Structures are given as C-alpha cells and as structure tokens.
Short mmCIF file of C-alpha atoms and ligand atoms in Angstrom, two decimals:
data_model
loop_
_atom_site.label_atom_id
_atom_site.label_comp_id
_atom_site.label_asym_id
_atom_site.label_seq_id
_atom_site.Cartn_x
_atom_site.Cartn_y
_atom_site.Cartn_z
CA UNK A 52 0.00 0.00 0.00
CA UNK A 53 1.59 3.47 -0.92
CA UNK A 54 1.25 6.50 1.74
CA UNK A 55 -1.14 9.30 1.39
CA UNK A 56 -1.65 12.55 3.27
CA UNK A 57 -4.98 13.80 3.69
CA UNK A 58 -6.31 16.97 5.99
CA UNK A 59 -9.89 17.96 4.56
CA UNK A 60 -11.67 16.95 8.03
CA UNK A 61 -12.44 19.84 11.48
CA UNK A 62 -9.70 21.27 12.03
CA UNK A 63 -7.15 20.01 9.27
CA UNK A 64 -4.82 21.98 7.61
CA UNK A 65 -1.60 20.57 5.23
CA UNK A 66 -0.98 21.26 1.25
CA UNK A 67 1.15 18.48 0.00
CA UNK A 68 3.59 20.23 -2.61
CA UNK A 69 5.45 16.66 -3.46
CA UNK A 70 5.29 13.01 -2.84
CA UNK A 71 7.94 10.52 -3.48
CA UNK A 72 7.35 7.16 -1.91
CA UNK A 73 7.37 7.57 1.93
CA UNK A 74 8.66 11.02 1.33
CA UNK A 75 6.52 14.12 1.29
CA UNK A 76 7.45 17.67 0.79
CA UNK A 77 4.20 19.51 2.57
CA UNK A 78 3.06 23.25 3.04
CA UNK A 79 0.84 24.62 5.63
CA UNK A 80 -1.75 26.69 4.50
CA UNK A 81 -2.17 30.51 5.55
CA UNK A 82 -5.23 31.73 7.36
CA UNK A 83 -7.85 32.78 5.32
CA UNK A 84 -7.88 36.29 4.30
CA UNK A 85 -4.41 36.76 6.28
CA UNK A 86 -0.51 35.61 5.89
CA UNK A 87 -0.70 33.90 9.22
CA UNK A 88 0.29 30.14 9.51
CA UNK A 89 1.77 28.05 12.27
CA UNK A 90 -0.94 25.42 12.92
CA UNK A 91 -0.82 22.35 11.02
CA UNK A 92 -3.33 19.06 11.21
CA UNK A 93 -3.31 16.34 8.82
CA UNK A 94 -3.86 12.29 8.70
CA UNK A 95 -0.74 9.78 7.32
CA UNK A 96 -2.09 6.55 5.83
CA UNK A 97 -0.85 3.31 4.88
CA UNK A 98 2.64 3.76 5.57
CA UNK A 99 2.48 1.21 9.04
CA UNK A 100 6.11 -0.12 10.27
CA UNK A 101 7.76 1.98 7.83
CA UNK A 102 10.26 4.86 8.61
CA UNK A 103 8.53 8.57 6.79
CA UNK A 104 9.95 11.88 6.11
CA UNK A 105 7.55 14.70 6.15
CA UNK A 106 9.02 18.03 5.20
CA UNK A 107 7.44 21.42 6.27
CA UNK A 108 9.18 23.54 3.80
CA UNK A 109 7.55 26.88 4.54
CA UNK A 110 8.81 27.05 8.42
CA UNK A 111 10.59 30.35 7.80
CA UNK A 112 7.57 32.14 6.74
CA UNK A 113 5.16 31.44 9.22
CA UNK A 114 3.79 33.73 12.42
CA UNK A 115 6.46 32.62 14.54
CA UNK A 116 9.61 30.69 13.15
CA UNK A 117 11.11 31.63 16.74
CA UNK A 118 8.28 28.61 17.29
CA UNK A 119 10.08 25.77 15.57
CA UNK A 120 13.55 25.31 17.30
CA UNK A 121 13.26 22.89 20.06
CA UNK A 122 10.02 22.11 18.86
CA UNK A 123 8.34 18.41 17.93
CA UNK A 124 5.58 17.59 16.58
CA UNK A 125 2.50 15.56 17.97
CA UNK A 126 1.32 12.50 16.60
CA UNK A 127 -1.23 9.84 17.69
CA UNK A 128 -2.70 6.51 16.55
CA UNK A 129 -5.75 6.32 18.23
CA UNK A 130 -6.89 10.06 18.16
CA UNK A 131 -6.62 10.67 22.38
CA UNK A 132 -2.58 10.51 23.41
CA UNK A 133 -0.36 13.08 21.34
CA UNK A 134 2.89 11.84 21.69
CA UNK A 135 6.33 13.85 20.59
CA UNK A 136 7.60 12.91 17.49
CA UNK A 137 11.03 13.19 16.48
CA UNK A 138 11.41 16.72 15.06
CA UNK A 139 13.96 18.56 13.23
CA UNK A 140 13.97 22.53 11.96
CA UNK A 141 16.51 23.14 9.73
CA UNK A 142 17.63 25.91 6.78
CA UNK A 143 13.92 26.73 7.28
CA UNK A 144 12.33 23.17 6.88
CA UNK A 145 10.63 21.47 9.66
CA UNK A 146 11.15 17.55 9.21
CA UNK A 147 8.87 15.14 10.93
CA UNK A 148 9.94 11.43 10.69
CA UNK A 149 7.59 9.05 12.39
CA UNK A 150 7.27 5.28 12.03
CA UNK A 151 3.74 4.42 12.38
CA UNK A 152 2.79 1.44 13.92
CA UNK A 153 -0.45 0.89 12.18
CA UNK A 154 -1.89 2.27 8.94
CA UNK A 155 -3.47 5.37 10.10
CA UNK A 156 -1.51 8.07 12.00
CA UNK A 157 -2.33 11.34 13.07
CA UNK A 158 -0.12 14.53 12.97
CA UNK A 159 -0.66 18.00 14.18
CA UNK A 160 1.22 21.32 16.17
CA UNK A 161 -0.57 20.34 19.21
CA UNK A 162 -3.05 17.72 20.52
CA UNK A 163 -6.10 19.11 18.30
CA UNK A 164 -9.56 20.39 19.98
CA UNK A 165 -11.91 20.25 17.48
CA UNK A 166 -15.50 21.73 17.43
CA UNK A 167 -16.81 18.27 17.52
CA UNK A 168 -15.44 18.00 21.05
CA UNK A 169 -16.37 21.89 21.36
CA UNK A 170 -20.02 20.94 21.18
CA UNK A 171 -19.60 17.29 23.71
CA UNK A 172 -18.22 19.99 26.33
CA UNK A 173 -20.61 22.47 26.19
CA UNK A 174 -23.45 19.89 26.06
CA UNK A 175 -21.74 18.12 29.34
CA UNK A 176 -21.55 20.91 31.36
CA UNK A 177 -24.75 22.93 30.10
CA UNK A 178 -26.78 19.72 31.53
CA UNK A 179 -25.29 20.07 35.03
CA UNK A 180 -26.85 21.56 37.84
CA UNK A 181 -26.48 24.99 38.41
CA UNK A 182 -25.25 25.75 34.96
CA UNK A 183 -26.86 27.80 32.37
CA UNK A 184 -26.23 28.40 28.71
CA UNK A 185 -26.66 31.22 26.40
CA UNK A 186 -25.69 31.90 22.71
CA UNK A 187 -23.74 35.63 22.66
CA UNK A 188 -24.67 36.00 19.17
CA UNK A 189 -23.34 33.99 15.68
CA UNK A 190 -20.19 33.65 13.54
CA UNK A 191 -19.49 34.93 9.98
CA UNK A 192 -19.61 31.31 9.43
CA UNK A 193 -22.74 31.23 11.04
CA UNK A 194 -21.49 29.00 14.53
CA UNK A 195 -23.25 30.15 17.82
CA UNK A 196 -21.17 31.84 20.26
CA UNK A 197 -21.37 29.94 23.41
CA UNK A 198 -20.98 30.96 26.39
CA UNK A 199 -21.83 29.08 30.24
CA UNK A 200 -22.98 30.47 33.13
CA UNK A 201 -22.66 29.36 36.62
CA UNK A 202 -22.24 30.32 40.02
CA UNK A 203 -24.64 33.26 42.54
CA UNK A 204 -22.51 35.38 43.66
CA UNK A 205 -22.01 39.08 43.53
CA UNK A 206 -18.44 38.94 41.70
CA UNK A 207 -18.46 38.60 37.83
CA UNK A 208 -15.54 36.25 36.76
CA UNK A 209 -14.66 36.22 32.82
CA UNK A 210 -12.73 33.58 31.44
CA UNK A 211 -12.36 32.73 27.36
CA UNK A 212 -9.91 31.02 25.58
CA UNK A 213 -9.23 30.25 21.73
CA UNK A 214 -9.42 33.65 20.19
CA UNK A 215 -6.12 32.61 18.36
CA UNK A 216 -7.80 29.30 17.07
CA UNK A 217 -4.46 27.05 16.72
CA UNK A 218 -3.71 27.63 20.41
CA UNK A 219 -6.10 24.36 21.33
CA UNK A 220 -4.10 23.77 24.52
CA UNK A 221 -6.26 27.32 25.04
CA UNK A 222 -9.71 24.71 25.01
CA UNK A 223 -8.44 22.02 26.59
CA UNK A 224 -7.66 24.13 29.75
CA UNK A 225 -11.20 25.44 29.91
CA UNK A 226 -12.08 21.22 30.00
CA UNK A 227 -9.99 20.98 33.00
CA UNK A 228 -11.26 24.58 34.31
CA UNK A 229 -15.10 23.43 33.85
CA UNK A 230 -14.99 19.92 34.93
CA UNK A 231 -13.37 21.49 38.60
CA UNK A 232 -15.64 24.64 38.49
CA UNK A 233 -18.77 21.62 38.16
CA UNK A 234 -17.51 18.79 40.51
CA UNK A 235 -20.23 19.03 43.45
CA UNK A 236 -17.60 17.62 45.94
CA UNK A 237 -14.74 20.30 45.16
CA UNK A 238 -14.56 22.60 48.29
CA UNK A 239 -12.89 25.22 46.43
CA UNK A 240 -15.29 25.30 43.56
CA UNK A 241 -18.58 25.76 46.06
CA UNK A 242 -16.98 28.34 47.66
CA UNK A 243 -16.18 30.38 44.90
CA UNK A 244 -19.77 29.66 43.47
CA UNK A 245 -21.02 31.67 45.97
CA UNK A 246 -18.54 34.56 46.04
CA UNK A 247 -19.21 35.12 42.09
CA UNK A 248 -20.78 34.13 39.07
CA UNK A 249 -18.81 33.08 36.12
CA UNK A 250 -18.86 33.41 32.42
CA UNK A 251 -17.54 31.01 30.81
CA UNK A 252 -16.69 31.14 26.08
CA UNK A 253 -14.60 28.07 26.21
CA UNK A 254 -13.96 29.12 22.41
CA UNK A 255 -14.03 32.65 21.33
CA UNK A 256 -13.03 31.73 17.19
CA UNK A 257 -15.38 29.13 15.94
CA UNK A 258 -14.72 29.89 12.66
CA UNK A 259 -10.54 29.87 12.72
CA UNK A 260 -10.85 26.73 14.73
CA UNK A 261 -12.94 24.67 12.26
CA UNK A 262 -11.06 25.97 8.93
CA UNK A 263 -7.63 25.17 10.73
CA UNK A 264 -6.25 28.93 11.04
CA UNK A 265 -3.32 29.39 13.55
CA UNK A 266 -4.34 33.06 14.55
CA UNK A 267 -7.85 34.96 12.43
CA UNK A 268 -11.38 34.00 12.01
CA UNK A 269 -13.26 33.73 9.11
CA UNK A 270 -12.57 37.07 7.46
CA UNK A 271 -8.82 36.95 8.37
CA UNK A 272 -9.30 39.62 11.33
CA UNK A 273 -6.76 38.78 14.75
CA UNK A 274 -9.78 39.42 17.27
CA UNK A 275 -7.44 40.00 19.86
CA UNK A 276 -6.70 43.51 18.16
CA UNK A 277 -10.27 44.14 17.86
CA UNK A 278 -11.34 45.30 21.39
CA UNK A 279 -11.50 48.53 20.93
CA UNK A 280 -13.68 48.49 18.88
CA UNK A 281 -14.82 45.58 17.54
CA UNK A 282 -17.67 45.35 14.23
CA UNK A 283 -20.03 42.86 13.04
CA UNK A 284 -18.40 42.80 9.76
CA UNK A 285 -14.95 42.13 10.90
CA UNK A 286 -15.04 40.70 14.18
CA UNK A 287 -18.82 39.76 15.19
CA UNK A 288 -17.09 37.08 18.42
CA UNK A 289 -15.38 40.30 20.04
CA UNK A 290 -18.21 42.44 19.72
CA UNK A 291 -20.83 39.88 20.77
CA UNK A 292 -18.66 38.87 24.23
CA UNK A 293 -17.73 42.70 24.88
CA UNK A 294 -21.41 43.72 25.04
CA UNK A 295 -22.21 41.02 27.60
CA UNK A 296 -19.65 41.68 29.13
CA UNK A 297 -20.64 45.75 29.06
CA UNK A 298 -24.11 44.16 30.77
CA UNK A 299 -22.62 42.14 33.29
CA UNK A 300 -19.39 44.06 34.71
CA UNK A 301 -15.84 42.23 34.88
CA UNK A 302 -14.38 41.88 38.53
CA UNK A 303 -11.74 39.28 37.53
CA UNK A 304 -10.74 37.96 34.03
CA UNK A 305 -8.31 35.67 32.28
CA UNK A 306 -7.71 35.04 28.34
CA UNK A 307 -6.23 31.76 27.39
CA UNK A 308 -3.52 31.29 25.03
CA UNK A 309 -0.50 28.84 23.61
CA UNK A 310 2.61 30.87 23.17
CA UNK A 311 4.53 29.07 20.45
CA UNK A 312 7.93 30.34 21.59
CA UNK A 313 8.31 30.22 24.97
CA UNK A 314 8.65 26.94 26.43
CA UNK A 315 7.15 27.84 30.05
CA UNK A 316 3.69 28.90 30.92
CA UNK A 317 3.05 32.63 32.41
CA UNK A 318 0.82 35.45 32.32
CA UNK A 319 0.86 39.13 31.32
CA UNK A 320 -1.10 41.76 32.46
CA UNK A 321 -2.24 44.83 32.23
CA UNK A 322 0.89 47.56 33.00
CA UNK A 323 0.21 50.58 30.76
CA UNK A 324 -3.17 50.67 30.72
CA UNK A 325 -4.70 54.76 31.06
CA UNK A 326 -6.86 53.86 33.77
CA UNK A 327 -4.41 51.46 35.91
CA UNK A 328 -4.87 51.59 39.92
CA UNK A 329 -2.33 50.16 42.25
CA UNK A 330 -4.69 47.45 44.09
CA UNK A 331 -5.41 46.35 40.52
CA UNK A 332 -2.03 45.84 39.77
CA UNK A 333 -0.97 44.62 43.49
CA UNK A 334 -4.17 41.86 42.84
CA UNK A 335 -3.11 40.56 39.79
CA UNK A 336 0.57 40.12 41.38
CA UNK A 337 -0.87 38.63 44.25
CA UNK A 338 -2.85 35.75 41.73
CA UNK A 339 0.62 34.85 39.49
CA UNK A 340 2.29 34.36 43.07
CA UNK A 341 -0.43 32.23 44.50
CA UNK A 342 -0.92 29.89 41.04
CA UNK A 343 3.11 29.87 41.18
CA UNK A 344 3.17 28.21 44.72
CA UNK A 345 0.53 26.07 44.01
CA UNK A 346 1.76 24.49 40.21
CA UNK A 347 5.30 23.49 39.19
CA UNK A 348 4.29 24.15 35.87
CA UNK A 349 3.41 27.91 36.33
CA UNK A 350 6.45 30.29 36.81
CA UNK A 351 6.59 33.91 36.83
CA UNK A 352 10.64 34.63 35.60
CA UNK A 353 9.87 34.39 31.81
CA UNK A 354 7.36 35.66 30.12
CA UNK A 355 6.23 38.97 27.59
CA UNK A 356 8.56 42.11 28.51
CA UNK A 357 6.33 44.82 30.49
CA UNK A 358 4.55 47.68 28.98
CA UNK A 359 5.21 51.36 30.00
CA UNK A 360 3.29 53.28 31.92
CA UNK A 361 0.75 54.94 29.22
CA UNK A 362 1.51 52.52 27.01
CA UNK A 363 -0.28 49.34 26.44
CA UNK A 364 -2.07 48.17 23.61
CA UNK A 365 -6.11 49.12 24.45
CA UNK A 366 -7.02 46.75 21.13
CA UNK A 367 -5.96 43.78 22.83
CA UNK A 368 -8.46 42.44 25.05
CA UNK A 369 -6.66 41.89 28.63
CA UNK A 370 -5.46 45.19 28.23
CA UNK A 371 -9.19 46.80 27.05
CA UNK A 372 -11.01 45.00 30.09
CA UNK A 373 -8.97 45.88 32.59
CA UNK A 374 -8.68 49.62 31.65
CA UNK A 375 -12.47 49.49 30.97
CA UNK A 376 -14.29 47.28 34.12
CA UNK A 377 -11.42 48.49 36.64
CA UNK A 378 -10.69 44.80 36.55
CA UNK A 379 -7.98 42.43 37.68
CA UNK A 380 -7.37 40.72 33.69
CA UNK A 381 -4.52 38.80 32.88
CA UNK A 382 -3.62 36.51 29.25
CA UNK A 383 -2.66 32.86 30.19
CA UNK A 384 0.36 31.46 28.05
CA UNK A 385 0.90 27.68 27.74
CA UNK A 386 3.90 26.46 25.34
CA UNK A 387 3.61 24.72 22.03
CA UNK A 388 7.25 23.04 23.49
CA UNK A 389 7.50 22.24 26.71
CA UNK A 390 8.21 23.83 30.18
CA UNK A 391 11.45 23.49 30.50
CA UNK A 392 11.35 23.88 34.51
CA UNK A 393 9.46 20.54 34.17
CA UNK A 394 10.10 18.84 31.09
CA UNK A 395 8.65 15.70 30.11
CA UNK A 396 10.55 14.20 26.89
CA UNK A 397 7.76 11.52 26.42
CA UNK A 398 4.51 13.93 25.73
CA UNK A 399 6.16 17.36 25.90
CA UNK A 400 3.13 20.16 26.79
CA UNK A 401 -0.09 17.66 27.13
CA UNK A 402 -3.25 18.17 27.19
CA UNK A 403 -3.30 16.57 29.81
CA UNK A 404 -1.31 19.45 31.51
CA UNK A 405 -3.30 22.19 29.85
CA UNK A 406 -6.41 20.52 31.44
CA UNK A 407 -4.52 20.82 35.09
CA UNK A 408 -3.60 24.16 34.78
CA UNK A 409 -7.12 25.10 34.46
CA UNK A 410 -8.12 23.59 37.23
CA UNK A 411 -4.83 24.91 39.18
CA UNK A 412 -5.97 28.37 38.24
CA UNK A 413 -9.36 27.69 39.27
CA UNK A 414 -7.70 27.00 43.04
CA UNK A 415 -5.62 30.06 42.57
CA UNK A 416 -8.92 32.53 41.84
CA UNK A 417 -10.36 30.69 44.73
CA UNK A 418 -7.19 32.28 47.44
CA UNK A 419 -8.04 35.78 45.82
CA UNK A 420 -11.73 35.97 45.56
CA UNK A 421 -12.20 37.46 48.68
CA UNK A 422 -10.27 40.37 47.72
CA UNK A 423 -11.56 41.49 44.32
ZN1 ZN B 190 -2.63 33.67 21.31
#
C-alpha cells in the first residue's frame, strides 16, 4: 500500500507540494484572508512499520519561526494521546519522521480540539446543575457563540480562551477549568460559586478553529486587536462577548492562550493601561504568586517584557477589560514546546497538563476571591 496525506476533516490543515514514496514535501496553508500560519493538522495513511519523512518547507515564513527550534511535533494513533515525534527545523524546513505502527496516524502542532469536542463539552456541562447556557450571538460562518454560566454570587468572573484558534491547549484548559468549576464535591469550587458568578466562552473563534487557522477568524481579522472596537463585519465574536460583558461588569478575568515560543507557561497583564490603579495591579501580582506556589508548571521569571506606563495596547483584550471594568485581567500562556522547569521528553506540553492548569488556576482565583 503506498502512503497518502490527507487533511480535509475539522480542524485540518496541510498542502502536499510533493510526494515521493514515503517522502513528502508539505506546506501549511495561511489563514484565510491573512498571511498567518503556524498550525498544522493532517492524517498519514498506509505507511504502518515503515520509517517517513515529512518536510514542512515553509517554516521560515510562518507567524512565529522563533516557534520551531526545540520544537516536535505531535502525533497519535488512536486520536486521544499526542505523543512527541522526532522533530527537526533546519535551513527553514521542519522535518517530521515518524514510524507508524499501524496504517493510520495522526499529525498536528498540538493535541487538536476540534468543534466536535467543542459541542460534547458544552453539552456536558450545560446539563449540570447549576449551569446555564446562552448563545452571545453567531459567527461569519454562522457558529453560535457559546458561552456558560454558573455560580450566585455578587463577583463577575470572565474567562475565554481560543481567540487565536491554533492555540487548542487554550480549550483544553477550559475542559480541566469546567470539569473542577462543576464537581459538586470540590470545596474550592462551592466556595467560589457563591462569592461570584462566572462566564464562561470556552472558544471565542469558531470559525478559525474549524477551517484550521493558527491566529484569524473567518474574514482573516486577529480578534485579539479588535477590542476597541470591535464590528459585526470584521469581528462579530469580540463584539458579541464585549457587550455582555458591558451588561454584566468584569471583577476578575483571564484570556487563554498557547505561546509558540516560549517553552514555560506565564501570564501578562495589564501595566500601561490609562486607567491602571495600584490594588489592581498589586491583585493581579498577588494571583501569578499564588498559582506559582501552588503548580510546578506555572512560573513567573519568563514571560512577555512589560509595557510602559501609558503605554499598552487598548485593542488587545486583557489590556481593554482591565482599563475598561477596573478589573484584575490577565492573558494565560501555555507552550507549544514544553516547560522546561518541568520537562517531560515523552509527551512534551499535554493536554493533559493544559487541562490541570485550568483547574490549578481555578484553586488560585479561589485564594483571591475574597479580595476582588
Ligand atoms: Zn494567542
């Protein structure tokens, strides 16, 4: 049986340029409407027990070629563990050589979320007690915005994740962030269900995420430059969330995100910003110091260099609800690599860990609650 590469399926993205054998010379596709690319998603058949070169030869041009040194790809055989692949970037190339033990093999930047498992999640945790769900509005593609509401208390808690639609470890941490927030036996999780209600967009680019973008939605617009001022034309997911959010108030909010350079997770905030006030700032320190004791795999020594006073960047959305709500608003970065405080060479960043973070930073909110 000869190999084949195929990626028209949720999520997929590959071109293949050249195939010679069990050699395959592969592009990834830009974003719609944009020159972004990073994120890459495509199935390997009939090639089992046979050693395979795939070459990514357009490394150099995409978002972040900072991204692919020390980097390795994920692959998988039955669809649910992502393991590390040996990887090598090189003159601009990114070769992926697996030897699959079976005939169909998966390959992809990072273990994929797909909006098949979008929809699963939101239909698990809609049905549970205490949880309600509302559509913020629709796509340009025409998806439903959804967002999940739990919780009685008087402080309004934000949390969203996937505007940049490649950064899936972004979705799988809202999994592990949900599935705490719901379990009726977590102490933590009652308690902060009383201090505030939450609002919950476990993915803020439908669109991006389905067509396989790394970084735009459906018109090719970065929606995390949008909040501003965001339009129905261009960016219909910002403006739908920011007018809720304009009903409800923001006490305390956090954007998810997969940094594709760093290999550590962090968080930046909100320095810069017109309207900043010091208990803002000394609350959002206070949060990065108590998730740092409390996971291994959060640090707070690298990260995003710090914005001047007067400075910071009011399209982006940490930035715009922070300076607009008077709130306590902070991005979440997990690594395409690795953390390198805590590496593991078998799975690299996992879902798996994405899922714990959320639920460590769940624990974390719950230590500063009190104080918002
Ligand atoms: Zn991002």
């Amino acid at each position: 049986m000869s190999a084949r590469i195929s990626a028209d399926f949720d999520a997929g993205n590959i071109r293949v340029v050249a195939a010679q054998g069990d050699r395959f010379d592969l592009e990834i596709v830009a974003d719609g409407g944009s020159d972004f690319y990073q994120w890459f998603y495509f199935r390997l058949t009939g090639a089992a027990g046979r050693p395979i070169e795939l070459r990514i030869l357009n490394g150099a041009g995409s978002a972040y070629p900072l991204g692919w040194p020390g980097y390795s790809a994920r692959i998988s055989a039955d669809r649910v563990h992502w393991r590390l692949a040996e990887t090598e970037y090189r003159d601009g190339v990114l070769t992926i050589r697996p030897t699959p033990e079976s005939d169909t093999l998966w390959i992809a930047y990072f273990a994929p979320y797909s909006m098949e498992r979008h929809h699963d999640l939101v239909a698990r945790i809609s049905a549970r007690p205490g949880v309600s769900y509302r559509s913020l509005g629709l796509t340009l593609d025409g998806q439903e915005m959804d967002c999940l509401t739990l919780g009685e208390g008087g402080k309004q808690v934000w949390l969203y994740a996937r505007q940049h639609p490649g950064e899936t470890m972004a979705e799988w941490w809202m999994e592990g962030a949900l599935e705490k927030l719901t379990d009726p036996h977590d102490p933590a999780a009652r308690a902060l269900r009383r201090a505030a209600t939450f609002h919950i967009v476990p993915n803020m680019n439908p669109d991006g995420s389905r067509r396989g973008h790394l970084r735009t939605n459906a018109a090719g617009v970065n929606l995390n430059r949008e909040w501003h001022a965001p339009t129905p034309e261009r960016s219909p997911e910002v403006l739908a969330v920011r007018n809720r959010m304009d009903e409800t108030g923001v006490d305390f909010a956090m954007d998810v995100h997969g940094d594709e350079a760093i290999p550590y997770v962090f968080v930046a905030g909100f320095e810069g910003i017109p309207n900043w006030t010091d208990q803002q700032g000394a609350l959002y320190l206070r949060y990065r110091e108590t998730l740092a004791r409390r996971s291994p795999d959060f640090q707070i020594e690298h990260g995003y260099a710090v914005a001047r006073p007067g400075s910071a960047n009011l399209t982006m959305s940490t930035n715009q609800v922070a300076n607009r709500f008077g709130a306590v608003s902070m991005t979440l970065e997990m690594p395409f690599k690795d953390n390198d405080g805590l590496p593991d060479p078998e799975f690299g960043w996992s879902a798996e860990r994405s899922m714990r973070m959320g639920a460590d930073c769940i624990g974390a909110l719950h230590e500063i609650i009190g104080e918002l």
